[in-house]
Amino acid sequence: MLRSCASRLRKPGALRGPLGGTPPPARGSRPPPVSPGAGRRERAAGPGCVWGEPRSFSSEVIYVDHSLPNSSWSKDMRLLFDQFMKKTEDGSWKRLPSYKSVSPQRIEELKTFFPDAKPIKEHMSQAQLFPRSLEEGLGFEYAMFHNHVENRTVCIFQGGPYLQGVPGFLHGGAIATMIDSTVGMCAFIAEGIVMTANLNISFRRPIPLCSVVVINSQLDKVEGRKLFVSCNVQSVDEKTLYSEATSLFVKLDPKKSLT
Amino acid sequence: MLRSCASRLRKPGALRGPLGGTPPPARGSRPPPVSPGAGRRERAAGPGCVWGEPRSFSSEVIYVDHSLPNSSWSKDMRLLFDQFMKKTEDGSWKRLPSYKSVSPQRIEELKTFFPDAKPIKEHMSQAQLFPRSLEEGLGFEYAMFHNHVENRTVCIFQGGPYLQGVPGFLHGGAIATMIDSTVGMCAFIAEGIVMTANLNISFRRPIPLCSVVVINSQLDKVEGRKLFVSCNVQSVDEKTLYSEATSLFVKLDPKKSLT
């Protein structure tokens, strides 16, 4: 039951698990409505995108893929994005879109795992994916790419001025957020809906505010329902190691409620 | 040099270290300007506050303490706040205010630790403390209290709808952010300016969106410049353990640049 469900959900478009991540919409599914405050109707999924096709519905608002370049992106961020887009051309890497909101269909799927959870209904009207909830350029600007053969997910990340910890540097929680999102995506793509069980981060050096870093994650091992994913956070020139992390994810079992 | 500096900074009002935290303003220092978008001029530090006194400057904007109740707080959140405020009456517990911005004086102090850091100057005009950067009620609503005798810092936390991970539940990064902020504050109060070196979080159960939880942190050990702080995240009725974490902080040495 679990295997068949996981297999179904592992296909492009299924949601990744709780506690961090970027849920991609199902291929061919109806797009979710743009959340209040998103303020943009254009730029649906673009080239190199593995999940979600640009679609138009005359009576619906087009959903917005926030992992495409915008005017707040620095030169470093754009150059990195272009480099990875080049890698998508031969199909070895895929760009992963990301959205603020989740479609009603996905929510229904997730209820299988959280049958007793009241908040799913109560707070959905306002809810937004945490790493996409700050306005453009002020918070998390990022794009992820995945290599299926190597089981690697890479995130290029520019941390805006609202992510400050000590003056001039990123807050540890902001770094943890992007690490959790990246390793979580790596685990999800490999095995379907998963939940973060452990996240162990070593902060080697503080990351300057508004700089660009690269988060490299790698699926190291799968043991039954356990997935082990490691990652590091480096400067664009790869000369500075900012953080390292290991993580443990658990594939969810729809027969066992977690709430 | 380090000891004298740490001792000076350890007094109420000194900043805590990078990578997470809530910098309190120095007692009697000039308040920092309200950051753009804060949108409120009232509610400076209130009763039970250990750092920062309500002050008025005719020619300056009053800074805002965001750790006081607002209309977005749920009944659970208010009840908990009142319970802890009761505990401040005999002086055993102190409420810790928190602000979006940092005063220029604090920035100058921190330059001692980051002499080569350009971003401190470049991005200060827009910068906001990450856990205070979302609008009231949508993101992190929290208040912290500290017990000096027991070396404990407690954070009461209501996670708003913009902190979503899987639909209906908090993102792991949002939980990590509040854990980092709480254990970081506990370490700072004990030993002055510190830096998060490691954060190891075990997520036991997902936290429903918009619920209230209690983060209990405890300084376990100090070994030279290393501080070990543990914590757990529980439901208000203490019946559900959501997360557990251990952390390692390192006291900063102003003679050694970290950037």
Coordinates of C-alpha atoms in Angstrom, one line a residue:
Chain A
M1 CA 0.0 0.0 0.0
L2 CA 2.7 2.4 1.0
R3 CA 4.9 1.4 -1.9
S4 CA 2.1 1.8 -4.5
C5 CA 1.1 5.1 -2.9
A6 CA 4.7 6.3 -2.8
S7 CA 5.2 5.3 -6.4
R8 CA 2.2 7.2 -7.5
L9 CA 3.2 10.3 -5.6
R10 CA 6.8 10.1 -6.8
K11 CA 5.8 11.0 -10.3
P12 CA 6.4 14.5 -11.3
G13 CA 4.0 16.8 -9.7
A14 CA 3.5 15.0 -6.4
L15 CA 4.1 17.0 -3.2
R16 CA 7.1 16.5 -1.0
G17 CA 6.7 16.0 2.6
P18 CA 6.1 18.3 5.5
L19 CA 8.6 20.5 7.3
G20 CA 10.2 22.3 4.4
G21 CA 10.1 22.2 0.7
T22 CA 8.8 23.4 -2.6
P23 CA 5.7 21.6 -3.7
P24 CA 5.6 21.3 -7.5
P25 CA 2.2 21.1 -9.2
A26 CA 1.2 17.9 -11.0
R27 CA 1.8 17.8 -14.7
G28 CA -1.4 18.5 -16.4
S29 CA -3.2 19.3 -13.2
R30 CA -5.2 22.5 -12.7
P31 CA -2.9 25.2 -11.5
P32 CA -3.4 26.5 -7.9
P33 CA -4.8 30.1 -7.6
V34 CA -2.3 32.8 -7.1
S35 CA -2.1 33.6 -3.4
P36 CA -3.1 37.1 -2.1
G37 CA -0.2 39.4 -2.4
A38 CA 1.6 37.5 -5.1
G39 CA 0.9 40.4 -7.4
R40 CA 2.1 38.7 -10.6
R41 CA 0.1 36.9 -13.2
E42 CA 2.8 36.0 -15.7
R43 CA 5.9 33.8 -15.9
A44 CA 4.4 30.3 -15.5
A45 CA 6.8 27.4 -15.7
G46 CA 9.5 28.2 -18.3
P47 CA 12.2 26.4 -20.2
G48 CA 14.1 23.5 -18.5
C49 CA 11.2 22.9 -16.2
V50 CA 10.6 19.3 -15.2
W51 CA 7.2 19.9 -13.5
G52 CA 4.4 22.1 -14.7
E53 CA 3.9 23.4 -18.2
P54 CA 3.0 26.9 -19.1
R55 CA -0.8 26.8 -19.4
S56 CA -3.5 29.3 -19.9
F57 CA -7.1 29.2 -18.6
S58 CA -9.3 32.0 -19.8
S59 CA -11.3 32.0 -16.6
E60 CA -8.5 31.4 -14.2
V61 CA -5.4 33.2 -12.9
I62 CA -2.2 31.7 -14.1
Y63 CA 0.0 30.4 -11.3
V64 CA 3.4 31.9 -10.9
D65 CA 6.7 30.1 -10.9
H66 CA 8.9 32.1 -8.5
S67 CA 12.1 30.3 -9.3
L68 CA 12.7 32.3 -12.5
P69 CA 14.9 35.4 -12.6
N70 CA 13.5 38.7 -11.5
S71 CA 14.9 42.2 -11.2
S72 CA 16.2 41.7 -7.7
W73 CA 18.6 39.0 -8.8
S74 CA 22.3 40.0 -8.7
K75 CA 24.7 39.4 -11.5
D76 CA 26.1 36.4 -9.7
M77 CA 22.7 34.9 -9.3
R78 CA 21.8 35.3 -13.0
L79 CA 25.1 33.9 -14.1
L80 CA 24.6 30.8 -12.0
F81 CA 21.1 30.4 -13.2
D82 CA 22.3 30.6 -16.8
Q83 CA 25.0 28.1 -16.2
F84 CA 22.5 25.6 -14.8
M85 CA 20.0 26.2 -17.5
K86 CA 22.8 25.3 -20.0
K87 CA 23.0 22.0 -18.1
T88 CA 19.3 21.3 -18.6
E89 CA 19.8 21.3 -22.4
D90 CA 21.0 17.7 -22.6
G91 CA 18.4 16.5 -20.1
S92 CA 20.9 15.6 -17.3
W93 CA 19.7 18.4 -15.1
K94 CA 16.1 19.7 -14.6
R95 CA 15.0 23.0 -13.3
L96 CA 12.4 22.7 -10.5
P97 CA 9.7 25.4 -10.4
S98 CA 8.2 26.6 -7.1
Y99 CA 5.0 28.2 -6.1
K100 CA 3.5 30.0 -3.1
S101 CA 0.4 28.0 -2.9
V102 CA -0.7 24.4 -3.1
S103 CA -3.5 23.2 -5.3
P104 CA -6.6 21.7 -3.7
Q105 CA -5.8 18.4 -5.3
R106 CA -2.5 18.2 -3.5
I107 CA -4.2 19.1 -0.2
E108 CA -6.6 16.2 -0.7
E109 CA -3.7 13.8 -1.3
L110 CA -2.0 14.9 1.8
K111 CA -5.0 14.4 4.0
T112 CA -4.3 10.7 3.6
F113 CA -1.3 11.3 5.8
F114 CA -2.9 13.7 8.2
P115 CA -6.5 12.5 8.6
D116 CA -7.0 14.2 12.0
A117 CA -5.4 17.5 11.1
K118 CA -7.9 20.4 11.4
P119 CA -5.6 23.2 10.4
I120 CA -5.4 22.0 6.9
K121 CA -8.9 23.2 6.3
E122 CA -8.9 26.2 8.7
H123 CA -5.9 28.1 7.5
M124 CA -5.6 27.4 3.9
S125 CA -7.0 30.6 2.6
Q126 CA -4.0 32.7 3.8
A127 CA -1.3 30.0 3.8
Q128 CA 1.8 30.5 1.8
L129 CA 5.0 28.4 1.4
F130 CA 7.4 29.9 3.9
P131 CA 10.4 30.4 1.7
R132 CA 8.2 32.2 -0.8
S133 CA 6.3 34.4 1.6
L134 CA 8.5 37.5 1.6
E135 CA 8.2 40.0 -1.1
E136 CA 10.5 39.7 -4.2
G137 CA 14.1 40.6 -3.4
L138 CA 13.6 41.0 0.3
G139 CA 13.8 37.4 1.4
F140 CA 14.5 34.1 -0.2
E141 CA 15.4 34.3 -3.9
Y142 CA 16.3 30.8 -5.1
A143 CA 16.1 28.3 -7.9
M144 CA 16.7 24.5 -7.7
F145 CA 18.0 22.1 -10.2
H146 CA 18.0 18.3 -10.0
N147 CA 20.2 15.6 -11.6
H148 CA 18.3 12.3 -11.6
V149 CA 21.3 10.1 -12.4
E150 CA 23.4 11.5 -9.6
N151 CA 20.6 12.0 -7.1
R152 CA 21.7 15.5 -6.5
T153 CA 19.7 18.7 -6.0
V154 CA 21.4 22.1 -6.2
C155 CA 19.9 25.3 -5.0
I156 CA 21.3 28.7 -6.0
F157 CA 20.2 31.1 -3.3
Q158 CA 20.4 34.9 -2.8
G159 CA 19.4 35.9 0.8
G160 CA 17.8 39.3 0.9
P161 CA 18.0 42.0 3.6
Y162 CA 15.0 40.7 5.5
L163 CA 16.9 37.6 6.4
Q164 CA 19.3 39.3 8.7
G165 CA 20.7 37.7 11.9
V166 CA 23.6 39.7 13.2
P167 CA 24.0 42.9 11.2
G168 CA 25.2 42.2 7.7
F169 CA 24.8 38.5 7.8
L170 CA 22.1 35.9 7.2
H171 CA 20.2 34.5 10.2
G172 CA 20.9 30.9 11.0
G173 CA 17.3 30.1 10.6
A174 CA 17.2 31.4 7.1
I175 CA 20.2 29.2 6.2
A176 CA 18.5 26.2 7.9
T177 CA 15.3 27.0 5.9
M178 CA 17.1 26.8 2.5
I179 CA 19.0 23.7 3.6
D180 CA 15.8 22.0 4.7
S181 CA 14.1 22.9 1.5
T182 CA 17.0 21.6 -0.7
V183 CA 17.7 18.3 1.1
G184 CA 13.9 17.8 1.4
M185 CA 13.5 18.2 -2.4
C186 CA 16.3 15.8 -3.0
A187 CA 14.6 13.2 -0.8
F188 CA 11.2 13.8 -2.2
I189 CA 12.3 13.3 -5.8
A190 CA 13.9 10.0 -4.9
E191 CA 11.2 8.5 -2.8
G192 CA 8.0 10.5 -2.8
I193 CA 6.3 12.0 0.2
V194 CA 8.8 12.3 3.1
M195 CA 9.1 14.0 6.4
T196 CA 12.2 15.6 7.9
A197 CA 13.2 13.6 10.9
N198 CA 16.6 15.1 11.6
L199 CA 18.6 18.1 10.4
N200 CA 22.1 18.5 11.7
I201 CA 23.8 21.7 10.5
S202 CA 27.4 22.9 11.1
F203 CA 27.8 26.6 10.5
R204 CA 31.4 27.1 9.5
R205 CA 31.3 30.8 8.5
P206 CA 28.7 33.5 8.5
I207 CA 27.1 34.3 5.1
P208 CA 27.0 37.9 4.1
L209 CA 23.6 39.4 3.6
C210 CA 22.5 39.7 -0.1
S211 CA 25.3 37.5 -1.3
V212 CA 24.7 34.4 -3.5
V213 CA 25.6 30.9 -2.3
V214 CA 25.2 27.4 -3.8
I215 CA 23.6 24.6 -1.8
N216 CA 24.7 21.2 -3.0
S217 CA 22.7 18.2 -1.7
Q218 CA 23.2 14.5 -2.4
L219 CA 21.1 11.5 -1.6
D220 CA 23.6 9.2 0.2
K221 CA 21.6 6.2 1.2
V222 CA 18.2 4.7 1.4
E223 CA 17.5 2.1 4.1
G224 CA 13.9 0.9 4.1
R225 CA 11.8 4.0 4.8
K226 CA 14.9 6.1 5.8
L227 CA 16.6 8.5 3.4
F228 CA 20.0 10.1 4.3
V229 CA 20.8 13.3 2.5
S230 CA 23.8 15.4 3.0
C231 CA 24.6 18.9 1.7
N232 CA 27.0 21.8 1.9
V233 CA 26.7 25.5 1.3
Q234 CA 29.5 27.2 -0.7
S235 CA 30.3 30.5 -2.2
V236 CA 29.9 30.9 -5.9
D237 CA 33.6 30.5 -6.6
E238 CA 33.6 27.4 -4.4
K239 CA 36.4 28.8 -2.3
T240 CA 34.4 29.3 0.9
L241 CA 32.6 26.6 2.7
Y242 CA 29.8 28.3 4.7
S243 CA 27.9 25.3 6.1
E244 CA 27.6 21.6 6.1
A245 CA 24.6 19.5 7.0
T246 CA 23.3 15.9 7.2
S247 CA 19.6 15.0 7.3
L248 CA 17.4 12.1 7.8
F249 CA 14.0 11.8 6.1
V250 CA 11.3 9.2 6.6
K251 CA 8.9 8.1 3.9
L252 CA 5.4 8.6 5.2
D253 CA 3.0 5.8 5.7
P254 CA -0.6 6.8 4.9
K255 CA -1.9 4.1 7.3
K256 CA -0.2 5.9 10.3
S257 CA -1.5 9.3 11.2
L258 CA 1.3 11.7 12.3
T259 CA -0.9 14.2 14.1
Chain B
M1 CA 40.9 41.2 25.6
L2 CA 38.2 38.8 24.7
R3 CA 37.1 38.4 28.3
S4 CA 36.9 42.1 28.9
C5 CA 35.1 42.6 25.7
A6 CA 32.7 39.7 26.3
S7 CA 32.1 41.0 29.8
R8 CA 31.3 44.5 28.5
L9 CA 28.9 43.1 25.9
R10 CA 27.3 40.6 28.2
K11 CA 25.6 43.4 30.1
P12 CA 21.9 44.0 29.3
G13 CA 21.6 45.5 25.9
A14 CA 24.6 43.9 24.1
L15 CA 23.9 42.1 20.9
R16 CA 23.9 38.3 20.6
G17 CA 25.9 36.6 18.0
P18 CA 25.3 36.0 14.3
L19 CA 23.2 33.4 12.7
G20 CA 20.0 33.9 14.6
G21 CA 18.7 35.9 17.5
T22 CA 17.0 38.9 18.8
P23 CA 19.3 41.8 19.6
P24 CA 18.1 43.8 22.6
P25 CA 19.0 47.4 22.7
A26 CA 21.4 48.6 25.5
R27 CA 19.7 50.0 28.5
G28 CA 19.8 53.8 28.3
S29 CA 21.2 53.7 24.7
R30 CA 19.5 55.6 22.0
P31 CA 16.8 53.5 20.4
P32 CA 17.3 52.3 16.9
P33 CA 15.1 53.9 14.2
V34 CA 12.0 52.0 13.3
S35 CA 12.6 50.1 10.1
P36 CA 10.7 50.8 6.9
G37 CA 7.4 48.9 7.0
A38 CA 7.3 48.5 10.7
G39 CA 4.3 50.9 10.6
R40 CA 3.9 51.3 14.3
R41 CA 5.2 54.0 16.6
E42 CA 3.9 52.8 19.9
R43 CA 4.5 50.0 22.4
A44 CA 8.1 50.5 23.4
A45 CA 9.4 48.1 26.1
G46 CA 6.7 47.3 28.6
P47 CA 6.4 45.8 32.1
G48 CA 8.6 42.9 33.0
C49 CA 11.2 44.0 30.5
V50 CA 14.8 43.4 31.3
W51 CA 16.4 45.4 28.5
G52 CA 15.2 48.7 27.2
E53 CA 13.1 51.2 29.0
P54 CA 10.1 53.0 27.5
R55 CA 11.6 56.3 26.3
S56 CA 10.4 59.2 24.4
F57 CA 12.5 61.5 22.2
S58 CA 10.7 64.4 20.8
S59 CA 12.7 64.5 17.6
E60 CA 13.0 60.7 17.1
V61 CA 10.7 57.8 16.3
I62 CA 10.1 55.5 19.2
Y63 CA 11.4 52.0 18.6
V64 CA 8.9 49.2 18.7
D65 CA 9.1 46.1 20.9
H66 CA 7.5 43.3 18.9
S67 CA 7.3 40.8 21.7
L68 CA 4.2 42.3 23.3
P69 CA 0.7 41.0 22.6
N70 CA -1.1 42.2 19.5
S71 CA -4.5 41.5 17.9
S72 CA -3.2 38.4 16.0
W73 CA -2.3 36.5 19.2
S74 CA -4.6 33.6 20.0
K75 CA -6.2 33.0 23.3
D76 CA -3.5 30.3 24.1
M77 CA -0.8 32.8 23.3
R78 CA -2.2 35.5 25.5
L79 CA -2.7 33.1 28.4
L80 CA 0.8 31.8 28.2
F81 CA 2.2 35.4 28.0
D82 CA 0.2 36.3 31.1
Q83 CA 1.4 33.3 32.9
F84 CA 5.1 34.2 32.2
M85 CA 4.5 37.8 33.0
K86 CA 3.2 36.7 36.4
K87 CA 6.6 34.9 36.9
T88 CA 8.4 38.2 36.2
E89 CA 6.9 39.8 39.3
D90 CA 9.3 38.3 41.8
G91 CA 12.3 38.9 39.5
S92 CA 13.0 35.2 38.8
W93 CA 12.0 35.6 35.1
K94 CA 12.6 38.5 32.8
R95 CA 10.8 39.3 29.6
L96 CA 13.1 39.9 26.6
P97 CA 12.0 42.6 24.1
S98 CA 12.8 42.3 20.5
Y99 CA 13.2 44.7 17.6
K100 CA 13.3 44.6 13.8
S101 CA 16.4 46.9 13.5
V102 CA 19.7 47.3 15.2
S103 CA 21.1 50.6 16.5
P104 CA 24.1 52.1 14.8
Q105 CA 26.0 51.7 18.1
R106 CA 25.5 48.0 18.1
I107 CA 26.7 47.8 14.5
E108 CA 29.9 49.6 15.4
E109 CA 30.4 47.1 18.3
L110 CA 30.0 44.2 15.9
K111 CA 32.5 45.5 13.4
T112 CA 35.1 44.5 15.9
F113 CA 34.2 40.9 15.1
F114 CA 33.8 41.3 11.3
P115 CA 36.4 43.9 10.3
D116 CA 36.4 42.9 6.7
A117 CA 32.7 42.6 6.2
K118 CA 31.5 45.0 3.5
P119 CA 27.8 44.0 3.6
I120 CA 27.4 45.5 7.1
K121 CA 27.5 48.9 5.5
E122 CA 26.0 48.2 2.2
H123 CA 22.7 46.6 3.2
M124 CA 21.8 48.2 6.5
S125 CA 19.2 50.6 5.2
Q126 CA 16.7 47.8 4.3
A127 CA 17.9 45.1 6.7
Q128 CA 15.5 43.6 9.2
L129 CA 15.8 40.8 11.8
F130 CA 14.6 37.7 10.0
P131 CA 12.0 36.5 12.6
R132 CA 10.5 39.9 12.7
S133 CA 10.4 40.6 9.0
L134 CA 6.9 39.3 8.2
E135 CA 3.8 41.4 8.9
E136 CA 2.0 41.1 12.2
G137 CA 0.1 37.8 12.5
L138 CA 1.4 36.2 9.3
G139 CA 4.8 34.9 10.4
F140 CA 6.6 34.6 13.7
E141 CA 4.7 35.9 16.7
Y142 CA 6.7 35.2 19.8
A143 CA 7.9 36.4 23.1
M144 CA 10.9 35.2 25.2
F145 CA 11.5 35.0 28.9
H146 CA 14.7 34.2 30.7
N147 CA 15.5 32.8 34.1
H148 CA 19.0 33.9 35.1
V149 CA 19.3 31.4 38.1
E150 CA 18.4 28.4 36.0
N151 CA 20.1 29.6 32.8
R152 CA 16.8 28.9 30.9
T153 CA 15.2 30.8 28.1
V154 CA 11.6 30.1 27.1
C155 CA 10.0 31.2 23.9
I156 CA 6.2 31.2 23.4
F157 CA 5.6 31.0 19.7
Q158 CA 2.6 31.2 17.4
G159 CA 3.5 30.3 13.8
G160 CA 1.4 32.2 11.3
P161 CA 0.0 31.1 7.9
Y162 CA 3.0 32.4 5.9
L163 CA 5.3 29.8 7.6
Q164 CA 3.7 26.8 5.9
G165 CA 5.6 23.7 4.8
V166 CA 3.3 20.9 3.9
P167 CA -0.3 22.2 3.8
G168 CA -1.5 22.9 7.3
F169 CA 1.8 22.6 9.1
L170 CA 4.8 24.7 9.9
H171 CA 7.9 24.5 7.6
G172 CA 10.9 22.9 9.2
G173 CA 12.9 26.0 8.5
A174 CA 10.5 28.1 10.5
I175 CA 10.8 25.7 13.4
A176 CA 14.6 25.8 13.1
T177 CA 14.5 29.6 13.0
M178 CA 12.7 29.9 16.3
I179 CA 14.9 27.2 17.9
D180 CA 18.0 28.9 16.7
S181 CA 16.7 32.2 18.1
T182 CA 15.8 30.8 21.4
V183 CA 19.0 28.7 22.1
G184 CA 21.0 31.6 20.7
M185 CA 19.5 34.0 23.2
C186 CA 20.1 31.6 26.0
A187 CA 23.8 31.4 25.1
F188 CA 24.1 35.1 24.6
I189 CA 22.7 36.0 27.9
A190 CA 25.2 33.6 29.6
E191 CA 28.4 34.6 27.8
G192 CA 28.0 37.5 25.5
I193 CA 28.5 37.6 21.8
V194 CA 28.4 34.0 20.4
M195 CA 28.0 32.3 17.1
T196 CA 26.0 29.2 16.3
A197 CA 28.5 26.5 15.4
N198 CA 26.1 23.6 15.3
L199 CA 22.3 23.0 15.4
N200 CA 21.0 19.5 15.5
I201 CA 17.2 19.2 15.4
S202 CA 15.0 16.1 15.6
F203 CA 11.5 16.7 14.4
R204 CA 9.2 14.3 16.2
R205 CA 5.8 15.5 15.0
P206 CA 4.6 18.2 12.6
I207 CA 3.4 21.4 14.2
P208 CA 0.0 22.6 13.0
L209 CA -0.1 26.0 11.4
C210 CA -1.3 28.8 13.6
S211 CA -1.0 26.7 16.8
V212 CA 1.0 27.9 19.8
V213 CA 4.0 26.0 21.1
V214 CA 6.5 26.5 23.9
I215 CA 10.3 26.3 23.2
N216 CA 12.3 25.5 26.4
S217 CA 16.0 26.0 26.2
Q218 CA 18.6 25.3 28.8
L219 CA 22.3 26.1 29.0
D220 CA 23.8 22.7 29.8
K221 CA 27.6 23.3 29.9
V222 CA 30.3 25.9 29.2
E223 CA 33.7 24.6 28.2
G224 CA 36.2 27.4 27.5
R225 CA 34.7 29.3 24.6
K226 CA 32.1 26.6 23.8
L227 CA 28.5 26.7 25.1
F228 CA 26.2 23.8 24.9
V229 CA 22.5 24.6 24.8
S230 CA 19.6 22.1 24.5
C231 CA 15.9 22.6 23.9
N232 CA 12.6 21.1 23.2
V233 CA 9.4 22.3 21.5
Q234 CA 6.2 21.2 23.2
S235 CA 2.5 21.9 23.0
V236 CA 0.9 24.3 25.4
D237 CA -0.5 21.4 27.6
E238 CA 3.0 19.8 27.5
K239 CA 1.4 16.6 26.2
T240 CA 3.0 16.6 22.8
L241 CA 6.7 16.8 22.1
Y242 CA 7.2 18.3 18.7
S243 CA 10.9 18.7 18.4
E244 CA 14.2 18.4 20.3
A245 CA 17.5 20.0 19.6
T246 CA 21.0 20.4 20.8
S247 CA 23.3 23.3 19.8
L248 CA 26.8 24.4 20.1
F249 CA 27.8 28.1 20.3
V250 CA 31.2 29.6 20.3
K251 CA 32.1 32.9 22.0
L252 CA 33.6 35.2 19.4
D253 CA 37.1 36.5 19.6
P254 CA 37.4 40.1 18.3
K255 CA 41.0 39.4 17.4
K256 CA 40.0 36.8 14.8
S257 CA 38.0 37.9 11.8
L258 CA 35.3 35.4 10.8
T259 CA 34.7 36.7 7.3

